[in-house]
Amino acid sequence: MTRDNKIYVRYGNDGKAGAIELLRAGGVEREVKAGMSVALKPNLVVAKPSSSGATTSSLVLSGVIEFFKECGVTDITVMEGSWVGDSTKRAWKICGYDEIAKRYGVKLLDLKDDATTKTVVEGFTFDLCNAPKRADYLVNMPVLKGHCQTVMTCALKNLKGCLSDSSKRLFHTSGLHRPIALLNMALKPHLILADALRGDLSFEEGGNPVEMNRLILGRDPVMLDSYGTSLMGLSPCEVEHLVLAEKLGVGSSKIEDGDIIAIGHDESLFKIGSLPREARRLSAYIDEKSACSACYASLIHALFRTDERNLSGLLGAGKIKIGQGWRGVTAEGLGVGDCASGCARVVPGCPPNALDISRELSHAARP
Ligand code: SF4
């Protein structure tokens, strides 16, 4: 079967319906059949609900399980090992996974209890859990979010939950980036469905969730993470483990015209009350009139990654305009999104990409 290397993006905040629609759009039913064992590897790094921006939404999980059941798959296991300082079993409960497992009759496997195999890749040795490797079909279900050490985390880094706790520690003392890239040579999920509904702006453990309102499906982790990186206002070359994974042949960061297939539109309007403190502070640079959440999130990510010393000069022509209320309005300064196309300078898109906004912000700030 030829590998589908497209990336499918489904806009909207309905995690369950969105996941089902996305899996159908990606033709996943052609890759599974009854009798197969399917493993779902979410991100439950800590025992915090997905509203914190840290963990994979239980609604997304429900949608994925319903989809595979529709395909006739009965052997479904959700597997994860939280980080060293937390308990996966506590996370099952707090994130609503216990209840989902009961409702759908699927198994939960705490990978901290799984047997491991000593795995050597390019001279680096670690203990990899057996269950994810054994599954006939492995689905990686990361959260697209910021990370204080690796800048961002999504598909590549999410596999760290498939290690023993001692290997998780070893990864940190070995600099994280190269071990993550090597891990992805040893364990290759068949599919990635990333939860980008409300990932954290800057921290793996949540606390600053920003509503991005989208789910992303792909099969190449390097390509998917490169795309996710751009949604956070970063260039893929700023994420070391991504660069190394590509060099090691895990995948390709090249995204060409037509590689991104968008489904639907984010119809929810942004609300200032939904912003965490840091993002609320950045909103002082924005003149918002009925912006969609996905659009506003792109601007927040871009502003967060811009040197604020550059912004004061840029704002000579007024705050950055964004939102449907700017449609048909002519204005000075910078507009973000197709709705603000009447501004003197515009970053187009509906929603616009955060990396394009970041580039415009640093370009505009240049003397
Ligand atoms: S450009 Fe306008 S319609 Fe499109 S996402 Fe932004 S605010 Fe919404």
CSV table of C-alpha atoms and ligand atoms in Angstrom, one decimal:
chain,number,residue,atom,x,y,z
A,1,MET,CA,0.0,0.0,0.0
A,2,THR,CA,1.4,3.5,-0.9
A,3,ARG,CA,1.9,5.6,2.2
A,4,ASP,CA,-0.4,8.6,2.4
A,5,ASN,CA,2.0,11.4,3.3
A,6,LYS,CA,-0.6,14.1,3.6
A,7,ILE,CA,-1.5,16.0,6.7
A,8,TYR,CA,-5.2,16.3,7.6
A,9,VAL,CA,-6.3,19.2,9.8
A,10,ARG,CA,-9.8,19.3,11.2
A,11,TYR,CA,-10.9,22.7,12.6
A,12,GLY,CA,-13.4,23.0,15.5
A,13,ASN,CA,-13.5,22.2,19.2
A,14,ASP,CA,-15.6,19.1,19.0
A,15,GLY,CA,-13.0,16.5,19.9
A,16,LYS,CA,-15.1,13.4,19.5
A,17,ALA,CA,-16.8,14.2,16.2
A,18,GLY,CA,-13.6,15.8,14.9
A,19,ALA,CA,-11.5,12.7,15.6
A,20,ILE,CA,-14.0,10.4,13.8
A,21,GLU,CA,-14.2,12.8,10.8
A,22,LEU,CA,-10.5,13.1,10.6
A,23,LEU,CA,-9.8,9.3,10.7
A,24,ARG,CA,-12.4,8.9,7.9
A,25,ALA,CA,-10.8,11.7,5.8
A,26,GLY,CA,-7.4,10.1,6.3
A,27,GLY,CA,-8.6,6.7,5.0
A,28,VAL,CA,-7.6,4.9,8.1
A,29,GLU,CA,-10.3,2.2,7.7
A,30,ARG,CA,-8.3,0.8,4.8
A,31,GLU,CA,-5.3,0.1,7.1
A,32,VAL,CA,-7.1,-1.9,9.9
A,33,LYS,CA,-9.3,-5.0,10.0
A,34,ALA,CA,-11.2,-7.0,12.6
A,35,GLY,CA,-8.9,-9.3,14.5
A,36,MET,CA,-6.1,-6.7,14.7
A,37,SER,CA,-4.8,-5.4,18.0
A,38,VAL,CA,-4.9,-1.6,18.1
A,39,ALA,CA,-2.8,0.4,20.7
A,40,LEU,CA,-3.6,4.0,21.5
A,41,LYS,CA,-0.8,6.0,23.0
A,42,PRO,CA,-2.1,9.3,24.4
A,43,ASN,CA,-0.2,12.0,26.3
A,44,LEU,CA,-1.0,11.7,30.0
A,45,VAL,CA,2.4,13.0,31.2
A,46,VAL,CA,0.7,14.3,34.4
A,47,ALA,CA,-2.5,13.7,36.1
A,48,LYS,CA,-4.3,16.9,34.9
A,49,PRO,CA,-7.4,17.2,32.8
A,50,SER,CA,-7.0,18.2,29.1
A,51,SER,CA,-8.4,21.7,29.9
A,52,SER,CA,-5.0,22.4,31.5
A,53,GLY,CA,-3.3,22.1,28.1
A,54,ALA,CA,-1.2,19.1,29.2
A,55,THR,CA,-3.0,15.9,28.3
A,56,THR,CA,-4.9,14.3,25.4
A,57,SER,CA,-8.6,15.0,25.5
A,58,SER,CA,-10.9,12.1,26.6
A,59,LEU,CA,-13.4,13.2,24.0
A,60,VAL,CA,-10.8,12.7,21.3
A,61,LEU,CA,-10.0,9.3,22.8
A,62,SER,CA,-13.7,8.4,22.7
A,63,GLY,CA,-13.9,9.4,19.0
A,64,VAL,CA,-10.9,7.3,18.1
A,65,ILE,CA,-12.2,4.2,20.0
A,66,GLU,CA,-15.6,4.5,18.3
A,67,PHE,CA,-14.0,4.8,14.9
A,68,PHE,CA,-11.9,1.6,15.4
A,69,LYS,CA,-15.0,-0.2,16.8
A,70,GLU,CA,-16.9,0.8,13.7
A,71,CYS,CA,-14.0,-0.8,11.7
A,72,GLY,CA,-14.7,-4.1,13.6
A,73,VAL,CA,-11.6,-3.9,15.8
A,74,THR,CA,-12.3,-5.4,19.3
A,75,ASP,CA,-8.8,-5.6,20.7
A,76,ILE,CA,-8.1,-2.0,21.7
A,77,THR,CA,-5.7,-1.0,24.5
A,78,VAL,CA,-4.9,2.5,25.7
A,79,MET,CA,-1.3,2.5,26.9
A,80,GLU,CA,0.7,5.2,28.6
A,81,GLY,CA,3.4,5.8,31.3
A,82,SER,CA,3.2,9.2,33.0
A,83,TRP,CA,6.4,11.0,33.8
A,84,VAL,CA,8.6,9.8,36.6
A,85,GLY,CA,7.0,12.1,39.2
A,86,ASP,CA,3.4,11.1,38.6
A,87,SER,CA,1.1,8.0,38.6
A,88,THR,CA,-0.5,6.9,35.3
A,89,LYS,CA,-3.3,5.3,37.3
A,90,ARG,CA,-4.1,8.7,38.9
A,91,ALA,CA,-4.0,10.2,35.4
A,92,TRP,CA,-6.5,7.6,34.1
A,93,LYS,CA,-8.9,8.7,36.8
A,94,ILE,CA,-8.4,12.5,36.6
A,95,CYS,CA,-8.4,12.6,32.8
A,96,GLY,CA,-11.6,10.5,32.5
A,97,TYR,CA,-9.9,7.5,30.9
A,98,ASP,CA,-11.2,5.0,33.6
A,99,GLU,CA,-14.7,5.8,32.7
A,100,ILE,CA,-14.1,5.6,28.9
A,101,ALA,CA,-12.4,2.2,29.3
A,102,LYS,CA,-15.5,1.0,31.2
A,103,ARG,CA,-18.0,2.5,28.7
A,104,TYR,CA,-16.3,1.1,25.6
A,105,GLY,CA,-14.9,-2.1,27.1
A,106,VAL,CA,-11.3,-1.3,26.2
A,107,LYS,CA,-8.2,-2.1,28.2
A,108,LEU,CA,-5.9,0.4,30.0
A,109,LEU,CA,-2.3,-0.5,30.3
A,110,ASP,CA,0.1,1.4,32.6
A,111,LEU,CA,3.4,1.1,30.7
A,112,LYS,CA,5.2,1.6,34.1
A,113,ASP,CA,4.0,-2.0,34.7
A,114,ASP,CA,4.9,-3.4,31.3
A,115,ALA,CA,8.0,-5.6,30.6
A,116,THR,CA,10.7,-3.9,28.6
A,117,THR,CA,13.4,-4.9,26.1
A,118,LYS,CA,16.9,-3.5,26.2
A,119,THR,CA,17.1,-1.6,22.9
A,120,VAL,CA,20.3,-0.2,21.3
A,121,VAL,CA,20.1,2.4,18.6
A,122,GLU,CA,23.3,4.0,17.2
A,123,GLY,CA,25.2,2.9,20.4
A,124,PHE,CA,22.6,4.4,22.8
A,125,THR,CA,20.9,1.9,25.1
A,126,PHE,CA,17.4,2.3,26.6
A,127,ASP,CA,14.6,0.1,28.0
A,128,LEU,CA,11.6,0.1,25.6
A,129,CYS,CA,8.2,-1.2,26.7
A,130,ASN,CA,7.1,-4.3,24.8
A,131,ALA,CA,3.3,-3.6,24.4
A,132,PRO,CA,3.5,-0.7,22.0
A,133,LYS,CA,5.9,-2.7,19.8
A,134,ARG,CA,3.7,-5.7,19.8
A,135,ALA,CA,0.5,-4.0,18.7
A,136,ASP,CA,-0.6,-4.7,15.1
A,137,TYR,CA,-1.5,-1.0,14.7
A,138,LEU,CA,-0.1,1.7,17.0
A,139,VAL,CA,-1.7,5.2,17.1
A,140,ASN,CA,0.3,8.0,18.6
A,141,MET,CA,-2.0,10.6,20.2
A,142,PRO,CA,0.2,13.5,21.4
A,143,VAL,CA,-0.8,17.0,22.4
A,144,LEU,CA,0.7,19.8,20.4
A,145,LYS,CA,2.2,22.1,23.1
A,146,GLY,CA,5.2,24.1,24.3
A,147,HIS,CA,8.0,22.6,26.3
A,148,CYS,CA,10.5,24.3,28.6
A,149,GLN,CA,13.5,22.2,27.3
A,150,THR,CA,12.6,21.2,23.8
A,151,VAL,CA,10.6,24.3,22.9
A,152,MET,CA,7.7,22.2,21.6
A,153,THR,CA,6.5,18.7,22.0
A,154,CYS,CA,4.2,16.6,19.8
A,155,ALA,CA,4.5,13.2,18.0
A,156,LEU,CA,8.3,12.5,18.3
A,157,LYS,CA,8.6,13.3,22.0
A,158,ASN,CA,5.3,11.6,23.0
A,159,LEU,CA,6.9,8.2,22.6
A,160,LYS,CA,9.0,8.9,25.7
A,161,GLY,CA,6.0,7.5,27.6
A,162,CYS,CA,6.9,4.1,26.2
A,163,LEU,CA,10.1,3.9,28.2
A,164,SER,CA,10.8,2.5,31.7
A,165,ASP,CA,11.1,5.3,34.3
A,166,SER,CA,14.9,4.7,34.6
A,167,SER,CA,15.2,5.3,30.8
A,168,LYS,CA,13.0,8.4,31.0
A,169,ARG,CA,15.6,9.7,33.5
A,170,LEU,CA,18.5,8.6,31.3
A,171,PHE,CA,16.9,10.6,28.4
A,172,HIS,CA,17.0,13.8,30.4
A,173,THR,CA,20.6,13.3,31.6
A,174,SER,CA,21.6,12.5,28.0
A,175,GLY,CA,20.3,15.8,26.6
A,176,LEU,CA,16.8,14.7,25.5
A,177,HIS,CA,17.1,15.7,21.8
A,178,ARG,CA,19.3,12.9,20.4
A,179,PRO,CA,17.6,10.2,22.6
A,180,ILE,CA,14.2,11.2,21.3
A,181,ALA,CA,15.3,11.0,17.7
A,182,LEU,CA,16.8,7.6,18.4
A,183,LEU,CA,13.7,6.3,20.1
A,184,ASN,CA,11.7,7.2,17.0
A,185,MET,CA,14.0,4.9,15.0
A,186,ALA,CA,13.1,2.0,17.3
A,187,LEU,CA,9.4,2.6,17.6
A,188,LYS,CA,7.4,3.7,14.6
A,189,PRO,CA,3.6,4.2,15.1
A,190,HIS,CA,1.4,3.6,12.1
A,191,LEU,CA,-0.6,6.8,12.6
A,192,ILE,CA,-0.5,10.0,14.5
A,193,LEU,CA,-3.6,11.9,15.6
A,194,ALA,CA,-2.5,15.0,17.5
A,195,ASP,CA,-4.7,16.9,19.9
A,196,ALA,CA,-4.2,20.6,19.1
A,197,LEU,CA,-7.4,21.7,20.7
A,198,ARG,CA,-5.9,23.7,23.6
A,199,GLY,CA,-2.2,22.7,24.1
A,200,ASP,CA,-0.1,24.7,26.5
A,201,LEU,CA,1.8,27.8,25.3
A,202,SER,CA,5.0,27.0,27.0
A,203,PHE,CA,5.0,24.0,29.4
A,204,GLU,CA,4.6,20.3,29.0
A,205,GLU,CA,2.7,20.1,32.3
A,206,GLY,CA,0.1,22.6,31.4
A,207,GLY,CA,-1.3,25.7,33.1
A,208,ASN,CA,-1.3,28.1,30.1
A,209,PRO,CA,-3.7,26.4,27.6
A,210,VAL,CA,-4.5,28.3,24.4
A,211,GLU,CA,-7.5,27.3,22.3
A,212,MET,CA,-6.2,26.4,18.9
A,213,ASN,CA,-9.3,24.3,18.1
A,214,ARG,CA,-7.9,21.7,15.7
A,215,LEU,CA,-6.9,18.1,15.4
A,216,ILE,CA,-4.1,16.9,13.1
A,217,LEU,CA,-3.6,13.5,11.5
A,218,GLY,CA,-0.6,12.3,9.7
A,219,ARG,CA,1.8,9.3,9.3
A,220,ASP,CA,5.2,10.9,9.2
A,221,PRO,CA,6.1,12.2,12.7
A,222,VAL,CA,8.8,14.6,11.4
A,223,MET,CA,6.4,16.1,8.9
A,224,LEU,CA,3.6,16.4,11.4
A,225,ASP,CA,5.8,17.9,14.1
A,226,SER,CA,7.3,20.4,11.5
A,227,TYR,CA,3.7,21.5,10.7
A,228,GLY,CA,2.8,21.7,14.4
A,229,THR,CA,6.0,23.7,15.0
A,230,SER,CA,4.9,26.3,12.5
A,231,LEU,CA,1.5,26.5,14.2
A,232,MET,CA,3.4,27.6,17.3
A,233,GLY,CA,5.2,30.4,15.5
A,234,LEU,CA,8.5,28.5,15.3
A,235,SER,CA,10.6,27.2,12.4
A,236,PRO,CA,11.3,23.4,12.5
A,237,CYS,CA,15.1,24.2,12.6
A,238,GLU,CA,14.6,25.7,16.1
A,239,VAL,CA,13.6,22.2,17.4
A,240,GLU,CA,16.7,20.1,17.8
A,241,HIS,CA,15.1,16.7,18.1
A,242,LEU,CA,13.1,17.4,15.0
A,243,VAL,CA,16.3,18.2,13.0
A,244,LEU,CA,18.1,15.2,14.3
A,245,ALA,CA,15.2,12.8,13.6
A,246,GLU,CA,15.1,14.0,10.0
A,247,LYS,CA,18.9,13.5,9.7
A,248,LEU,CA,18.4,9.9,11.0
A,249,GLY,CA,15.8,9.2,8.3
A,250,VAL,CA,12.8,9.1,10.7
A,251,GLY,CA,10.8,11.3,8.2
A,252,SER,CA,10.9,14.5,6.2
A,253,SER,CA,10.1,18.0,7.2
A,254,LYS,CA,9.4,19.0,3.6
A,255,ILE,CA,5.8,20.2,3.2
A,256,GLU,CA,4.8,21.0,-0.3
A,257,ASP,CA,1.7,22.8,-1.7
A,258,GLY,CA,-1.2,20.4,-1.4
A,259,ASP,CA,0.2,18.4,1.5
A,260,ILE,CA,-2.1,20.0,4.0
A,261,ILE,CA,-5.7,19.1,3.7
A,262,ALA,CA,-8.0,21.3,5.8
A,263,ILE,CA,-11.4,20.1,6.9
A,264,GLY,CA,-14.1,22.4,8.3
A,265,HIS,CA,-13.7,25.8,9.9
A,266,ASP,CA,-13.3,26.9,13.5
A,267,GLU,CA,-16.6,28.6,14.2
A,268,SER,CA,-16.0,29.5,17.8
A,269,LEU,CA,-15.3,33.1,18.6
A,270,PHE,CA,-12.4,33.9,20.8
A,271,LYS,CA,-13.1,35.0,24.4
A,272,ILE,CA,-10.6,37.0,26.4
A,273,GLY,CA,-11.7,35.0,29.5
A,274,SER,CA,-10.4,31.8,27.9
A,275,LEU,CA,-6.8,33.2,27.8
A,276,PRO,CA,-4.2,32.2,30.4
A,277,ARG,CA,-2.4,35.1,32.2
A,278,GLU,CA,0.7,35.3,29.9
A,279,ALA,CA,-1.5,35.3,26.7
A,280,ARG,CA,-3.8,37.9,28.3
A,281,ARG,CA,-0.8,40.2,28.8
A,282,LEU,CA,0.1,39.8,25.1
A,283,SER,CA,-3.4,40.7,24.1
A,284,ALA,CA,-2.5,44.3,24.9
A,285,TYR,CA,-0.8,44.4,21.5
A,286,ILE,CA,-4.0,43.3,19.7
A,287,ASP,CA,-7.1,45.1,18.4
A,288,GLU,CA,-9.5,42.3,18.2
A,289,LYS,CA,-13.0,42.4,16.7
A,290,SER,CA,-14.9,39.0,16.6
A,291,ALA,CA,-11.8,36.9,15.9
A,292,CYS,CA,-12.1,33.1,15.6
A,293,SER,CA,-10.2,31.2,18.4
A,294,ALA,CA,-7.9,29.4,15.9
A,295,CYS,CA,-6.9,32.8,14.4
A,296,TYR,CA,-6.3,34.5,17.7
A,297,ALA,CA,-4.3,31.5,18.9
A,298,SER,CA,-1.9,31.9,15.9
A,299,LEU,CA,-1.3,35.5,16.8
A,300,ILE,CA,-0.7,34.7,20.5
A,301,HIS,CA,1.8,32.0,19.7
A,302,ALA,CA,3.6,34.3,17.3
A,303,LEU,CA,3.7,37.2,19.8
A,304,PHE,CA,4.9,34.8,22.6
A,305,ARG,CA,7.9,33.9,20.4
A,306,THR,CA,8.8,37.4,19.4
A,307,ASP,CA,11.2,39.6,21.2
A,308,GLU,CA,8.9,42.1,22.8
A,309,ARG,CA,11.6,44.9,22.6
A,310,ASN,CA,10.8,44.8,18.8
A,311,LEU,CA,7.1,45.3,19.2
A,312,SER,CA,7.0,48.9,20.5
A,313,GLY,CA,8.4,50.3,17.3
A,314,LEU,CA,6.1,48.1,15.2
A,315,LEU,CA,3.1,49.4,17.0
A,316,GLY,CA,3.6,53.0,15.8
A,317,ALA,CA,0.7,52.4,13.3
A,318,GLY,CA,-1.6,51.1,16.0
A,319,LYS,CA,-2.3,47.7,17.5
A,320,ILE,CA,-2.4,44.5,15.4
A,321,LYS,CA,-5.8,44.1,13.8
A,322,ILE,CA,-7.5,40.7,13.8
A,323,GLY,CA,-11.1,39.4,13.5
A,324,GLN,CA,-14.2,39.3,11.4
A,325,GLY,CA,-15.1,42.9,12.5
A,326,TRP,CA,-12.2,44.2,10.3
A,327,ARG,CA,-13.7,42.8,7.1
A,328,GLY,CA,-13.9,45.6,4.5
A,329,VAL,CA,-12.2,48.1,6.8
A,330,THR,CA,-9.1,50.1,5.5
A,331,ALA,CA,-6.6,50.7,8.3
A,332,GLU,CA,-2.9,51.5,8.9
A,333,GLY,CA,-0.5,49.0,10.4
A,334,LEU,CA,-0.5,45.2,10.5
A,335,GLY,CA,-3.6,43.0,10.0
A,336,VAL,CA,-3.6,39.3,10.7
A,337,GLY,CA,-5.9,36.9,8.7
A,338,ASP,CA,-7.9,37.4,5.6
A,339,CYS,CA,-10.6,39.4,7.5
A,340,ALA,CA,-8.0,42.1,8.1
A,341,SER,CA,-6.9,42.3,4.4
A,342,GLY,CA,-7.7,46.0,4.3
A,343,CYS,CA,-4.7,46.8,6.5
A,344,ALA,CA,-1.6,48.4,5.1
A,345,ARG,CA,0.3,45.1,5.8
A,346,VAL,CA,-1.4,41.7,6.1
A,347,VAL,CA,-0.5,38.2,7.0
A,348,PRO,CA,-3.1,36.3,5.0
A,349,GLY,CA,-4.7,33.0,5.9
A,350,CYS,CA,-8.0,31.8,7.4
A,351,PRO,CA,-6.7,31.0,9.9
A,352,PRO,CA,-3.2,32.4,9.3
A,353,ASN,CA,-0.1,30.4,10.2
A,354,ALA,CA,1.7,31.5,13.4
A,355,LEU,CA,5.2,31.1,11.8
A,356,ASP,CA,4.1,33.5,9.0
A,357,ILE,CA,3.0,36.0,11.6
A,358,SER,CA,6.3,35.6,13.6
A,359,ARG,CA,8.3,36.2,10.4
A,360,GLU,CA,6.2,39.3,9.6
A,361,LEU,CA,6.6,40.6,13.2
A,362,SER,CA,10.4,40.2,13.1
A,363,HIS,CA,10.6,41.6,9.6
A,364,ALA,CA,8.4,44.6,10.4
A,365,ALA,CA,10.5,45.3,13.6
A,366,ARG,CA,13.7,45.6,11.6
A,367,PRO,CA,15.0,49.2,11.3
B,1,SF4,S1,-9.4,35.3,9.0
B,1,SF4,FE1,-11.4,35.9,9.8
B,1,SF4,S2,-12.7,34.1,9.4
B,1,SF4,FE2,-10.6,33.4,9.1
B,1,SF4,S3,-10.0,32.5,11.0
B,1,SF4,FE3,-9.4,34.7,11.1
B,1,SF4,S4,-11.1,35.8,12.1
B,1,SF4,FE4,-11.9,33.8,11.5
